Amino acid sequence: MSTIYRKSPVPRYHQLKEILRERIRSGEWQPGDLIPSERELSETYHISRMTARQALTDLVNEGIFYREQGRGTFVTRHKITQQLMRLTGFTEDISARGQQPSTKVLSAEMRPADDLTATRLRIEPGTPVFSLQRLRLADAEPLAIESSQLHFKGCERLLQENLEEQSLYHVIEAKYGFPLMEAEQELEAGLAGEEEAKLLAIPAGSAVLFTRRTTYTERNEPIEYAKSIYCGAKYTFYAHLRRDQLFA
Amino acid sequence: MSTIYRKSPVPRYHQLKEILRERIRSGEWQPGDLIPSERELSETYHISRMTARQALTDLVNEGIFYREQGRGTFVTRHKITQQLMRLTGFTEDISARGQQPSTKVLSAEMRPADDLTATRLRIEPGTPVFSLQRLRLADAEPLAIESSQLHFKGCERLLQENLEEQSLYHVIEAKYGFPLMEAEQELEAGLAGEEEAKLLAIPAGSAVLFTRRTTYTERNEPIEYAKSIYCGAKYTFYAHLRRDQLFA
DNA sequence: GTCAGTATGTTGTATAGACCATATGGTATC
DNA sequence: GATACCATATGGTCTATACAACATACTGAC
């Protein structure tokens, strides 16, 4: 794809974004490189400068480019940034690291939501939610225990899904049509209890990372509340922080 | 401030952003509230719709508002989001939680950068950097050990600063004119070693959170590489994850 | 050589207007 | 009562244009 279609149902600036991303993926543009100016892009692809600018603005916000007034627009130098802060499930996560993810479902059932879950999912306590406990492994080595509570229209159908062979997030997005958008996650260091240690095959008292995550759909509706326990020695979490928001 | 000045050196959409933020801070708009439409804002403040839209787009990207086509623009429901992902120093962090931050400087000196530091700061190994070790306390209780390496033009002047009474980030931004923009941070769970445990006044083998952070200025230049050890029991880290970046 | 000015190219800000896509409530019809 | 349609308001996309602010390289005066 190297031209922009005027009558396409997908907006022109989306098309341009995809073209620009592709030119990075292909290696044509390396980190630090100067990319064509807004005017140049608008002429090349026969769109207005403001439309080209909108595509660039999006990609700048995504951390892929950065701009310098009077100089131009550049590819971000540190590649890692582009990977940071992505909402990924365990399966995608481990695959990305070149390891083989696998899953053992410990339990899967509908059960009434407890208070914390209800608060996080913005539902009434006692509402039936799909509750899933899984042991997550990388290269057959236990890495984490995940306990997920899900609530959405038709979530009881998840009981019939094979969740050892396919990614939960993939199922939710592809089969049930709830595109995931963002998540809030809390992390805390702790020590492994006896039960957890047994499942993770580590000594009790080892360092572990507790995480609690609320996942939201495109519609900004909470769909999952998950508590996980990660082996401290085998897992590192990355975050990308930005300064300034509501309060300066 | 409730009018937008046309001749002001500060852009009109910046002024509008500040006005909108203020209307949230003041409590006029609550989470979930519908705010005036883009056309309405443009008429009220005598600016074009696109200018109003630019202000809104920024605030949507900051997570303060969200839009629904055909319905309107709303204040984000979960207040926490607004606090998430902020790049804050320890001082600001603890103050925000209503505790009294304090600092004990363990050492402060110029020293040659080691390999890891040099890589992170994009300088040659051996370049002199300002090296700072601090014990951070909240309400007089030890909470973390921070080891920072800083490199920028004139960083040796930091030797003369009183860094127990003022925030390092504040000094860098206000006195040295390097506005901080973003940071990359890694987190890992671990166990406290003997020395660390002693400083933190916890038993050796307690759960701790190791963090490594590279901080960047507005210019996208790395200025600080910091390694910290946080008391696991007393510290929770929040993150806000987003789906989709370069690779979909 | 040094310095000031200038020309040019870049992103940044701003406008006015057009049309599209979606959500909602009312209205007419059955 | 239910359904289909329509009007209207909203955000989403797009154009064409203009000028401001900043960076850089070149030119000329000294």
Coordinates of C-alpha atoms (C1' of nucleotides) in Angstrom, one line a residue, chain A residues 1-23 25 45 47 51 55 58-59, chain D residues 13-14:
Chain A
M1 CA 0.0 0.0 0.0
S2 CA 1.5 3.3 -1.1
T3 CA -1.3 5.4 -2.3
I4 CA -4.2 6.8 -0.4
Y5 CA -7.7 6.1 -1.6
R6 CA -10.1 9.0 -1.5
K7 CA -13.3 7.0 -1.4
S8 CA -12.1 4.3 1.0
P9 CA -14.2 3.8 4.2
V10 CA -11.0 4.1 6.2
P11 CA -10.0 7.7 6.7
R12 CA -7.1 9.1 4.8
Y13 CA -5.1 10.0 7.8
H14 CA -5.5 6.4 9.0
Q15 CA -4.2 5.2 5.7
L16 CA -1.2 7.5 6.0
K17 CA -0.5 6.4 9.5
E18 CA -0.4 2.8 8.2
I19 CA 1.9 3.8 5.4
L20 CA 4.3 5.6 7.7
R21 CA 4.3 2.7 10.2
E22 CA 5.1 0.3 7.4
R23 CA 8.0 2.5 6.3
R25 CA 8.7 -1.6 10.0
Y45 CA -0.1 11.5 -1.2
I47 CA -3.9 15.2 0.7
T51 CA -4.6 15.8 7.1
A55 CA -1.6 11.4 11.0
D58 CA -1.3 10.7 16.2
L59 CA 2.0 8.9 15.7
Chain D
dT13 C1' -12.9 13.8 8.5
dC14 C1' -11.0 16.9 5.1

